[in-house]
């Protein structure tokens, strides 16, 4: 299939251009589109053939449920059995925006979307292009991140094309995603409420609105291990570059020593090595050093971009110094631990 690219203004998208992509969705096609978090791959939730096509294009396992994207609060009612008061409060504060809510699903939601679960994940994206697309398609849109399964999520249209050219009908190019990491996923059907995936809306912000919230522990150890998990998507190796990724946390001086030793030995093996950090003092001479930014938000925005860039440059091994888990930093570390081939805390 030929993938058509439609460029639109990120803030004021042209109605006619959006209409072309909306028509693709209505006809059962699949569309890559920008959201404020990462690019999504959309399919109308009521088209079983579009949903099949979507799973196939991504190479995604069928037991990993999708997030349903809506453009108005009105659309939510039909998708769930009940909108509890906590959900109302959260929606008021954070929607549209990078917060996904898990609620009990109504019979209207096909089980292919929810992988047979009784619950459904719903989010109202803030990106003007995403909202215009869903509004004009006039239906809820299921959208996982628009990457091949397991790879870092795409934060611009070029990434989507790299992964899904000839696999999707069209891509709306609306510039780079501002957040750069997937939405916070909050399960409101478990008690206590549980953050299944950290994101730009922080646990602290959520607690301020609804009180006690637990955080599902991000798995430590190698990213390749399977584990018993609450959210099915979390058992797969995720967000991973082609390069091998070694991640260290702990005492700065130990990290410096170990990073230098690893770099030296990899260089002797003629490997192309890069180090990512926010702090100049970790840089190692003789290899590529990437400074990720000076705030948590910048690191979040740059993470997948840098992983993809290093892959393009045919980097063999990426050495990563653990980032502060403040604000969106918790999400950054959650993704990095899942992507890591080797992960250790140096005491
Ligand atoms: O920011 C985002 O959320 C992006 C953009 C495109 O909106 N989408 C995204 O979708 O990250 P995806 O499919 O890559 O991640 C969805 C996550 C998976 O970890 C999945 O297992 C989980 O949400 N999920 C979906 N439905 C669920 C449910 N009913 N219960 C528990 N987890 C669920
Ligand atoms: Mg994804």
mmCIF file of C-alpha atoms and ligand atoms in Angstrom:
data_model
loop_
_atom_site.group_PDB
_atom_site.id
_atom_site.type_symbol
_atom_site.label_atom_id
_atom_site.label_comp_id
_atom_site.label_asym_id
_atom_site.label_seq_id
_atom_site.Cartn_x
_atom_site.Cartn_y
_atom_site.Cartn_z
ATOM 1 C CA UNK A 1 0.000 0.000 0.000
ATOM 2 C CA UNK A 2 1.168 3.520 -0.701
ATOM 3 C CA UNK A 3 1.447 5.677 2.406
ATOM 4 C CA UNK A 4 0.207 9.183 1.793
ATOM 5 C CA UNK A 5 1.683 12.037 3.835
ATOM 6 C CA UNK A 6 -0.467 15.054 4.583
ATOM 7 C CA UNK A 7 1.244 18.052 6.202
ATOM 8 C CA UNK A 8 -0.913 20.196 8.439
ATOM 9 C CA UNK A 9 -0.404 23.217 10.647
ATOM 10 C CA UNK A 10 0.112 21.893 14.207
ATOM 11 C CA UNK A 11 -2.091 24.540 15.822
ATOM 12 C CA UNK A 12 -4.565 25.481 13.114
ATOM 13 C CA UNK A 13 -4.987 22.436 10.897
ATOM 14 C CA UNK A 14 -6.789 22.945 7.609
ATOM 15 C CA UNK A 15 -10.239 21.342 7.721
ATOM 16 C CA UNK A 16 -10.018 20.000 4.186
ATOM 17 C CA UNK A 17 -6.703 18.265 4.823
ATOM 18 C CA UNK A 18 -7.964 16.706 8.060
ATOM 19 C CA UNK A 19 -11.053 15.592 6.171
ATOM 20 C CA UNK A 20 -8.903 13.457 3.859
ATOM 21 C CA UNK A 21 -7.511 11.537 6.836
ATOM 22 C CA UNK A 22 -10.921 11.394 8.539
ATOM 23 C CA UNK A 23 -12.373 9.843 5.381
ATOM 24 C CA UNK A 24 -9.636 7.182 5.463
ATOM 25 C CA UNK A 25 -10.709 6.287 9.023
ATOM 26 C CA UNK A 26 -14.380 6.171 8.068
ATOM 27 C CA UNK A 27 -13.556 3.787 5.211
ATOM 28 C CA UNK A 28 -11.734 1.398 7.551
ATOM 29 C CA UNK A 29 -8.181 2.607 6.867
ATOM 30 C CA UNK A 30 -5.442 3.360 9.391
ATOM 31 C CA UNK A 31 -3.869 6.769 9.951
ATOM 32 C CA UNK A 32 -0.731 7.987 11.727
ATOM 33 C CA UNK A 33 -1.388 11.267 13.531
ATOM 34 C CA UNK A 34 0.317 13.587 16.028
ATOM 35 C CA UNK A 35 -0.662 13.835 19.662
ATOM 36 C CA UNK A 36 1.047 15.912 22.345
ATOM 37 C CA UNK A 37 2.626 12.754 23.813
ATOM 38 C CA UNK A 38 3.767 10.694 20.809
ATOM 39 C CA UNK A 39 2.378 9.918 17.344
ATOM 40 C CA UNK A 40 -0.560 7.506 17.339
ATOM 41 C CA UNK A 41 -1.750 4.981 14.779
ATOM 42 C CA UNK A 42 -5.499 5.401 14.530
ATOM 43 C CA UNK A 43 -8.334 3.078 13.529
ATOM 44 C CA UNK A 44 -12.071 3.535 14.011
ATOM 45 C CA UNK A 45 -13.083 1.361 16.974
ATOM 46 C CA UNK A 46 -16.102 -0.152 15.221
ATOM 47 C CA UNK A 47 -14.231 -1.451 12.182
ATOM 48 C CA UNK A 48 -12.902 -4.908 12.990
ATOM 49 C CA UNK A 49 -10.923 -5.006 9.746
ATOM 50 C CA UNK A 50 -9.246 -1.673 10.547
ATOM 51 C CA UNK A 51 -8.327 -2.948 14.019
ATOM 52 C CA UNK A 52 -6.848 -6.115 12.509
ATOM 53 C CA UNK A 53 -4.887 -4.034 10.039
ATOM 54 C CA UNK A 54 -3.593 -1.891 12.879
ATOM 55 C CA UNK A 55 -2.289 -4.828 14.925
ATOM 56 C CA UNK A 56 -0.666 -6.230 11.821
ATOM 57 C CA UNK A 57 0.970 -2.957 10.783
ATOM 58 C CA UNK A 58 2.549 -2.603 14.219
ATOM 59 C CA UNK A 59 3.375 -6.268 14.646
ATOM 60 C CA UNK A 60 1.583 -5.964 17.957
ATOM 61 C CA UNK A 61 0.529 -9.015 20.012
ATOM 62 C CA UNK A 62 -3.264 -9.349 20.185
ATOM 63 C CA UNK A 63 -3.304 -9.553 23.973
ATOM 64 C CA UNK A 64 -2.153 -5.957 24.332
ATOM 65 C CA UNK A 65 -5.204 -3.655 24.544
ATOM 66 C CA UNK A 66 -5.519 -0.270 22.832
ATOM 67 C CA UNK A 67 -6.332 3.199 24.140
ATOM 68 C CA UNK A 68 -9.547 4.714 22.775
ATOM 69 C CA UNK A 69 -9.137 8.382 21.876
ATOM 70 C CA UNK A 70 -12.053 10.796 22.048
ATOM 71 C CA UNK A 71 -12.519 14.475 21.210
ATOM 72 C CA UNK A 72 -15.331 15.351 23.623
ATOM 73 C CA UNK A 73 -16.447 14.227 27.062
ATOM 74 C CA UNK A 74 -19.797 13.348 25.527
ATOM 75 C CA UNK A 75 -18.149 10.494 23.615
ATOM 76 C CA UNK A 76 -17.042 8.861 26.878
ATOM 77 C CA UNK A 77 -20.509 7.932 28.171
ATOM 78 C CA UNK A 78 -21.185 5.342 25.487
ATOM 79 C CA UNK A 79 -17.837 3.620 26.021
ATOM 80 C CA UNK A 80 -18.075 2.883 29.750
ATOM 81 C CA UNK A 81 -20.639 1.466 32.177
ATOM 82 C CA UNK A 82 -20.242 4.362 34.527
ATOM 83 C CA UNK A 83 -18.237 7.575 34.894
ATOM 84 C CA UNK A 84 -17.343 7.655 38.608
ATOM 85 C CA UNK A 85 -16.945 11.005 40.418
ATOM 86 C CA UNK A 86 -13.147 10.596 40.622
ATOM 87 C CA UNK A 87 -13.039 10.334 36.843
ATOM 88 C CA UNK A 88 -15.109 13.498 36.524
ATOM 89 C CA UNK A 89 -12.666 15.375 38.754
ATOM 90 C CA UNK A 90 -9.635 14.121 36.843
ATOM 91 C CA UNK A 91 -11.169 14.886 33.457
ATOM 92 C CA UNK A 92 -11.964 18.400 34.590
ATOM 93 C CA UNK A 93 -8.387 18.988 35.633
ATOM 94 C CA UNK A 94 -6.341 17.072 33.028
ATOM 95 C CA UNK A 95 -8.435 16.597 29.874
ATOM 96 C CA UNK A 96 -7.652 17.231 27.155
ATOM 97 C CA UNK A 97 -4.118 16.069 27.962
ATOM 98 C CA UNK A 98 -1.700 13.215 28.582
ATOM 99 C CA UNK A 99 -3.819 11.191 31.044
ATOM 100 C CA UNK A 100 -5.434 7.865 30.117
ATOM 101 C CA UNK A 101 -8.187 6.535 32.388
ATOM 102 C CA UNK A 102 -9.087 2.856 32.774
ATOM 103 C CA UNK A 103 -12.816 2.350 33.416
ATOM 104 C CA UNK A 104 -15.293 -0.534 33.068
ATOM 105 C CA UNK A 105 -16.202 -0.911 29.405
ATOM 106 C CA UNK A 106 -19.689 -0.902 27.921
ATOM 107 C CA UNK A 107 -20.887 -3.582 25.503
ATOM 108 C CA UNK A 108 -20.377 -1.130 22.665
ATOM 109 C CA UNK A 109 -16.586 -1.448 22.875
ATOM 110 C CA UNK A 110 -15.383 -4.436 20.828
ATOM 111 C CA UNK A 111 -13.306 -6.931 22.810
ATOM 112 C CA UNK A 112 -10.595 -6.816 20.114
ATOM 113 C CA UNK A 113 -9.790 -3.311 21.427
ATOM 114 C CA UNK A 114 -9.573 -4.357 25.063
ATOM 115 C CA UNK A 115 -7.958 -7.783 24.518
ATOM 116 C CA UNK A 116 -10.939 -9.376 26.231
ATOM 117 C CA UNK A 117 -10.641 -7.286 29.415
ATOM 118 C CA UNK A 118 -13.702 -5.879 31.188
ATOM 119 C CA UNK A 119 -12.071 -2.479 31.202
ATOM 120 C CA UNK A 120 -11.250 0.099 28.564
ATOM 121 C CA UNK A 121 -8.524 2.758 28.426
ATOM 122 C CA UNK A 122 -9.745 6.192 27.296
ATOM 123 C CA UNK A 123 -7.911 9.423 26.632
ATOM 124 C CA UNK A 124 -8.725 12.830 25.203
ATOM 125 C CA UNK A 125 -5.569 14.137 23.520
ATOM 126 C CA UNK A 126 -4.784 17.858 23.626
ATOM 127 C CA UNK A 127 -3.123 18.148 20.221
ATOM 128 C CA UNK A 128 -5.304 20.249 17.874
ATOM 129 C CA UNK A 129 -4.631 17.887 14.940
ATOM 130 C CA UNK A 130 -5.620 14.793 16.925
ATOM 131 C CA UNK A 131 -8.785 16.457 18.162
ATOM 132 C CA UNK A 132 -9.766 17.699 14.719
ATOM 133 C CA UNK A 133 -9.201 14.236 13.248
ATOM 134 C CA UNK A 134 -11.346 12.452 15.842
ATOM 135 C CA UNK A 135 -14.046 15.107 15.640
ATOM 136 C CA UNK A 136 -14.234 15.007 11.852
ATOM 137 C CA UNK A 137 -14.073 11.205 11.674
ATOM 138 C CA UNK A 138 -17.024 11.382 14.042
ATOM 139 C CA UNK A 139 -16.116 8.299 16.039
ATOM 140 C CA UNK A 140 -13.828 7.167 18.851
ATOM 141 C CA UNK A 141 -10.391 6.240 17.509
ATOM 142 C CA UNK A 142 -8.245 3.425 18.888
ATOM 143 C CA UNK A 143 -4.599 4.453 18.749
ATOM 144 C CA UNK A 144 -1.466 2.800 20.023
ATOM 145 C CA UNK A 145 1.826 4.578 19.480
ATOM 146 C CA UNK A 146 2.672 4.551 15.760
ATOM 147 C CA UNK A 147 5.884 2.516 15.992
ATOM 148 C CA UNK A 148 6.643 -1.088 15.141
ATOM 149 C CA UNK A 149 5.986 -3.045 18.321
ATOM 150 C CA UNK A 150 8.876 -2.916 20.787
ATOM 151 C CA UNK A 151 10.609 0.113 19.253
ATOM 152 C CA UNK A 152 10.807 3.593 20.764
ATOM 153 C CA UNK A 153 7.574 5.521 20.198
ATOM 154 C CA UNK A 154 7.620 8.039 17.333
ATOM 155 C CA UNK A 155 7.751 11.714 18.216
ATOM 156 C CA UNK A 156 7.548 13.061 14.676
ATOM 157 C CA UNK A 157 6.069 12.020 11.335
ATOM 158 C CA UNK A 158 9.469 10.937 9.997
ATOM 159 C CA UNK A 159 9.717 8.303 12.736
ATOM 160 C CA UNK A 160 6.295 6.960 11.768
ATOM 161 C CA UNK A 161 7.385 6.756 8.145
ATOM 162 C CA UNK A 162 10.633 4.982 9.153
ATOM 163 C CA UNK A 163 8.621 2.269 10.936
ATOM 164 C CA UNK A 164 5.360 2.047 9.002
ATOM 165 C CA UNK A 165 5.900 3.152 5.409
ATOM 166 C CA UNK A 166 3.670 1.034 3.110
ATOM 167 C CA UNK A 167 1.900 -0.371 6.174
ATOM 168 C CA UNK A 168 -0.465 2.547 6.821
ATOM 169 C CA UNK A 169 -2.825 4.443 4.529
ATOM 170 C CA UNK A 170 -1.793 7.916 5.539
ATOM 171 C CA UNK A 171 0.213 9.989 7.993
ATOM 172 C CA UNK A 172 -0.799 13.430 9.186
ATOM 173 C CA UNK A 173 2.393 15.410 9.720
ATOM 174 C CA UNK A 174 1.739 18.000 12.398
ATOM 175 C CA UNK A 175 5.273 18.588 13.687
ATOM 176 C CA UNK A 176 7.073 17.168 16.704
ATOM 177 C CA UNK A 177 5.295 15.903 19.837
ATOM 178 C CA UNK A 178 5.905 18.199 22.780
ATOM 179 C CA UNK A 179 5.837 15.696 25.650
ATOM 180 C CA UNK A 180 7.775 12.957 23.859
ATOM 181 C CA UNK A 181 6.615 10.115 26.163
ATOM 182 C CA UNK A 182 3.327 8.197 26.252
ATOM 183 C CA UNK A 183 0.436 9.294 28.485
ATOM 184 C CA UNK A 184 0.095 8.467 32.167
ATOM 185 C CA UNK A 185 -2.193 5.408 32.451
ATOM 186 C CA UNK A 186 -4.347 5.442 35.591
ATOM 187 C CA UNK A 187 -6.516 2.447 36.545
ATOM 188 C CA UNK A 188 -9.664 3.651 38.289
ATOM 189 C CA UNK A 189 -11.113 0.121 38.542
ATOM 190 C CA UNK A 190 -8.552 -1.061 41.104
ATOM 191 C CA UNK A 191 -8.509 -0.081 44.768
ATOM 192 C CA UNK A 192 -6.364 1.742 45.589
ATOM 193 C CA UNK A 193 -6.239 3.483 42.231
ATOM 194 C CA UNK A 194 -3.093 2.574 40.399
ATOM 195 C CA UNK A 195 -0.781 4.306 37.959
ATOM 196 C CA UNK A 196 0.093 1.530 35.507
ATOM 197 C CA UNK A 197 2.355 3.676 33.358
ATOM 198 C CA UNK A 198 3.888 6.970 34.544
ATOM 199 C CA UNK A 199 3.808 9.943 32.172
ATOM 200 C CA UNK A 200 3.734 13.718 32.024
ATOM 201 C CA UNK A 201 0.798 13.994 34.442
ATOM 202 C CA UNK A 202 2.602 13.103 37.651
ATOM 203 C CA UNK A 203 1.481 10.886 40.530
ATOM 204 C CA UNK A 204 1.716 13.907 42.816
ATOM 205 C CA UNK A 205 -0.667 15.892 40.614
ATOM 206 C CA UNK A 206 -3.128 13.001 40.549
ATOM 207 C CA UNK A 207 -2.977 12.496 44.334
ATOM 208 C CA UNK A 208 -3.818 16.155 44.807
ATOM 209 C CA UNK A 209 -7.126 15.550 43.074
ATOM 210 C CA UNK A 210 -8.162 12.038 44.217
ATOM 211 C CA UNK A 211 -6.028 11.126 47.263
ATOM 212 C CA UNK A 212 -4.353 7.733 47.583
ATOM 213 C CA UNK A 213 -2.819 6.372 44.394
ATOM 214 C CA UNK A 214 -0.341 3.538 44.089
ATOM 215 C CA UNK A 215 2.291 3.234 41.398
ATOM 216 C CA UNK A 216 2.769 -0.070 39.668
ATOM 217 C CA UNK A 217 6.465 -0.832 40.192
ATOM 218 C CA UNK A 218 8.540 -0.493 37.044
ATOM 219 C CA UNK A 219 10.302 -3.749 36.574
ATOM 220 C CA UNK A 220 13.981 -3.810 37.349
ATOM 221 C CA UNK A 221 16.407 -6.186 35.702
ATOM 222 C CA UNK A 222 16.749 -7.038 32.089
ATOM 223 C CA UNK A 223 14.118 -5.664 29.767
ATOM 224 C CA UNK A 224 13.741 -9.012 28.088
ATOM 225 C CA UNK A 225 12.357 -10.973 31.031
ATOM 226 C CA UNK A 226 8.667 -11.743 31.178
ATOM 227 C CA UNK A 227 6.844 -10.943 34.342
ATOM 228 C CA UNK A 228 3.393 -11.191 35.862
ATOM 229 C CA UNK A 229 1.809 -7.924 35.010
ATOM 230 C CA UNK A 230 -1.295 -5.891 35.531
ATOM 231 C CA UNK A 231 -1.323 -4.050 32.227
ATOM 232 C CA UNK A 232 -0.746 -6.604 29.480
ATOM 233 C CA UNK A 233 1.422 -4.241 27.434
ATOM 234 C CA UNK A 234 3.973 -4.047 30.187
ATOM 235 C CA UNK A 235 5.265 -7.565 29.841
ATOM 236 C CA UNK A 236 6.875 -6.948 26.480
ATOM 237 C CA UNK A 237 10.290 -5.471 25.899
ATOM 238 C CA UNK A 238 9.509 -1.957 24.997
ATOM 239 C CA UNK A 239 10.802 1.350 23.799
ATOM 240 C CA UNK A 240 14.037 -0.343 22.827
ATOM 241 C CA UNK A 241 16.576 0.908 20.298
ATOM 242 C CA UNK A 242 18.446 -1.549 18.064
ATOM 243 C CA UNK A 243 21.614 -0.679 19.953
ATOM 244 C CA UNK A 244 22.292 -2.491 23.194
ATOM 245 C CA UNK A 245 21.469 -0.278 26.145
ATOM 246 C CA UNK A 246 23.332 -0.356 29.453
ATOM 247 C CA UNK A 247 21.757 1.664 32.252
ATOM 248 C CA UNK A 248 23.351 2.603 35.554
ATOM 249 C CA UNK A 249 21.993 4.288 38.612
ATOM 250 C CA UNK A 250 23.557 4.906 41.993
ATOM 251 C CA UNK A 251 26.747 6.526 43.251
ATOM 252 C CA UNK A 252 28.071 9.080 40.748
ATOM 253 C CA UNK A 253 31.708 8.098 41.185
ATOM 254 C CA UNK A 254 30.957 4.411 40.717
ATOM 255 C CA UNK A 255 28.966 5.207 37.573
ATOM 256 C CA UNK A 256 31.866 7.266 36.208
ATOM 257 C CA UNK A 257 34.330 4.450 36.800
ATOM 258 C CA UNK A 258 32.097 1.741 35.368
ATOM 259 C CA UNK A 259 31.090 3.855 32.343
ATOM 260 C CA UNK A 260 34.723 4.584 31.517
ATOM 261 C CA UNK A 261 35.712 0.933 31.915
ATOM 262 C CA UNK A 262 32.844 -0.251 29.719
ATOM 263 C CA UNK A 263 33.528 2.379 27.074
ATOM 264 C CA UNK A 264 37.214 1.440 26.926
ATOM 265 C CA UNK A 265 36.509 -2.248 26.580
ATOM 266 C CA UNK A 266 33.800 -1.700 23.934
ATOM 267 C CA UNK A 267 36.130 0.563 21.952
ATOM 268 C CA UNK A 268 38.754 -2.187 21.978
ATOM 269 C CA UNK A 269 36.096 -4.449 20.456
ATOM 270 C CA UNK A 270 35.598 -1.783 17.730
ATOM 271 C CA UNK A 271 32.072 -1.021 18.901
ATOM 272 C CA UNK A 272 30.425 2.347 18.242
ATOM 273 C CA UNK A 273 29.571 3.688 21.687
ATOM 274 C CA UNK A 274 27.511 6.656 22.888
ATOM 275 C CA UNK A 275 26.764 7.906 26.363
ATOM 276 C CA UNK A 276 23.573 9.774 27.318
ATOM 277 C CA UNK A 277 23.340 11.964 30.401
ATOM 278 C CA UNK A 278 22.252 15.389 31.608
ATOM 279 C CA UNK A 279 25.534 16.065 33.347
ATOM 280 C CA UNK A 280 28.810 16.963 31.648
ATOM 281 C CA UNK A 281 30.805 15.387 34.467
ATOM 282 C CA UNK A 282 29.813 11.891 33.258
ATOM 283 C CA UNK A 283 31.076 12.373 29.717
ATOM 284 C CA UNK A 284 33.698 9.892 28.557
ATOM 285 C CA UNK A 285 36.377 10.906 26.072
ATOM 286 C CA UNK A 286 36.763 9.002 22.816
ATOM 287 C CA UNK A 287 33.043 8.271 22.413
ATOM 288 C CA UNK A 288 29.964 10.258 21.445
ATOM 289 C CA UNK A 289 28.349 12.029 24.421
ATOM 290 C CA UNK A 290 24.759 13.235 24.196
ATOM 291 C CA UNK A 291 23.483 15.833 26.661
ATOM 292 C CA UNK A 292 19.762 15.234 27.043
ATOM 293 C CA UNK A 293 18.674 18.653 28.327
ATOM 294 C CA UNK A 294 18.553 20.575 31.549
ATOM 295 C CA UNK A 295 15.009 19.915 32.769
ATOM 296 C CA UNK A 296 13.007 16.716 33.224
ATOM 297 C CA UNK A 297 10.630 17.927 30.500
ATOM 298 C CA UNK A 298 13.498 18.310 28.032
ATOM 299 C CA UNK A 299 14.852 14.860 28.812
ATOM 300 C CA UNK A 300 11.342 13.440 28.302
ATOM 301 C CA UNK A 301 10.950 15.223 24.983
ATOM 302 C CA UNK A 302 14.371 14.092 23.749
ATOM 303 C CA UNK A 303 14.540 10.488 24.950
ATOM 304 C CA UNK A 304 13.001 8.605 22.007
ATOM 305 C CA UNK A 305 14.360 11.135 19.536
ATOM 306 C CA UNK A 306 17.904 10.451 20.741
ATOM 307 C CA UNK A 307 17.450 6.656 20.841
ATOM 308 C CA UNK A 308 16.240 6.741 17.243
ATOM 309 C CA UNK A 309 19.025 9.107 16.183
ATOM 310 C CA UNK A 310 21.676 6.819 17.680
ATOM 311 C CA UNK A 311 20.157 3.861 15.832
ATOM 312 C CA UNK A 312 20.315 5.782 12.581
ATOM 313 C CA UNK A 313 23.981 6.433 13.253
ATOM 314 C CA UNK A 314 24.494 2.699 13.731
ATOM 315 C CA UNK A 315 25.512 2.945 17.352
ATOM 316 C CA UNK A 316 26.259 -0.482 18.835
ATOM 317 C CA UNK A 317 25.988 0.305 22.530
ATOM 318 C CA UNK A 318 24.311 3.155 24.387
ATOM 319 C CA UNK A 319 25.545 3.840 27.908
ATOM 320 C CA UNK A 320 22.896 5.644 29.970
ATOM 321 C CA UNK A 321 23.344 7.400 33.285
ATOM 322 C CA UNK A 322 20.101 7.199 35.307
ATOM 323 C CA UNK A 323 18.068 10.411 35.337
ATOM 324 C CA UNK A 324 16.456 12.052 38.340
ATOM 325 C CA UNK A 325 12.977 10.637 38.947
ATOM 326 C CA UNK A 326 11.467 14.068 39.496
ATOM 327 C CA UNK A 327 8.346 15.091 37.553
ATOM 328 C CA UNK A 328 8.355 13.386 34.149
ATOM 329 C CA UNK A 329 11.730 11.843 35.156
ATOM 330 C CA UNK A 330 9.813 8.928 36.705
ATOM 331 C CA UNK A 331 8.388 8.137 33.265
ATOM 332 C CA UNK A 332 11.805 8.504 31.635
ATOM 333 C CA UNK A 333 13.331 5.968 34.019
ATOM 334 C CA UNK A 334 10.332 3.629 33.650
ATOM 335 C CA UNK A 335 10.905 3.539 29.874
ATOM 336 C CA UNK A 336 14.674 3.233 30.134
ATOM 337 C CA UNK A 337 14.518 0.299 32.571
ATOM 338 C CA UNK A 338 12.195 -1.533 30.218
ATOM 339 C CA UNK A 339 14.441 -0.834 27.251
ATOM 340 C CA UNK A 340 17.708 -1.744 28.983
ATOM 341 C CA UNK A 341 19.657 -4.884 28.115
ATOM 342 C CA UNK A 342 21.708 -4.434 31.266
ATOM 343 C CA UNK A 343 20.585 -2.501 34.275
ATOM 344 C CA UNK A 344 22.361 -2.059 37.576
ATOM 345 C CA UNK A 345 22.287 0.064 40.665
ATOM 346 C CA UNK A 346 25.870 0.771 41.760
ATOM 347 C CA UNK A 347 26.299 1.177 45.499
HETATM 348 O O1 LIG B 1 0.225 8.760 24.889
HETATM 349 C C1 LIG B 1 -0.335 7.709 24.585
HETATM 350 O O2 LIG B 1 -1.017 7.068 25.409
HETATM 351 C C2 LIG B 1 -0.164 7.200 23.147
HETATM 352 C C3 LIG B 1 -0.823 8.206 22.211
HETATM 353 C C4 LIG B 1 -0.857 7.743 20.797
HETATM 354 O O3 LIG B 1 -2.099 8.534 22.674
HETATM 355 N N1 LIG B 1 -0.707 5.883 23.000
HETATM 356 C C5 LIG B 1 -0.092 4.784 23.540
HETATM 357 O O4 LIG B 1 -0.726 3.579 23.266
HETATM 358 O O5 LIG B 1 0.917 4.850 24.185
HETATM 359 P P1 LIG B 1 -0.011 2.176 23.457
HETATM 360 O O6 LIG B 1 -0.921 1.200 22.825
HETATM 361 O O7 LIG B 1 1.361 2.248 22.923
HETATM 362 O O8 LIG B 1 -0.019 1.940 25.001
HETATM 363 C C6 LIG B 1 -1.228 1.626 25.661
HETATM 364 C C7 LIG B 1 -0.936 1.097 27.031
HETATM 365 C C8 LIG B 1 -0.393 -0.329 26.973
HETATM 366 O O9 LIG B 1 0.607 -0.489 27.972
HETATM 367 C C9 LIG B 1 -1.640 -1.152 27.286
HETATM 368 O O10 LIG B 1 -1.321 -2.423 27.824
HETATM 369 C C10 LIG B 1 -2.358 -0.268 28.274
HETATM 370 O O11 LIG B 1 -2.161 1.044 27.778
HETATM 371 N N2 LIG B 1 -3.797 -0.552 28.328
HETATM 372 C C11 LIG B 1 -4.720 -0.349 27.361
HETATM 373 N N3 LIG B 1 -5.944 -0.759 27.768
HETATM 374 C C12 LIG B 1 -5.791 -1.226 29.027
HETATM 375 C C13 LIG B 1 -6.680 -1.785 29.985
HETATM 376 N N4 LIG B 1 -7.972 -1.954 29.729
HETATM 377 N N5 LIG B 1 -6.165 -2.146 31.180
HETATM 378 C C14 LIG B 1 -4.858 -1.976 31.456
HETATM 379 N N6 LIG B 1 -3.965 -1.450 30.589
HETATM 380 C C15 LIG B 1 -4.418 -1.089 29.388
HETATM 381 MG MG1 LIG B 2 3.350 1.857 22.501
#
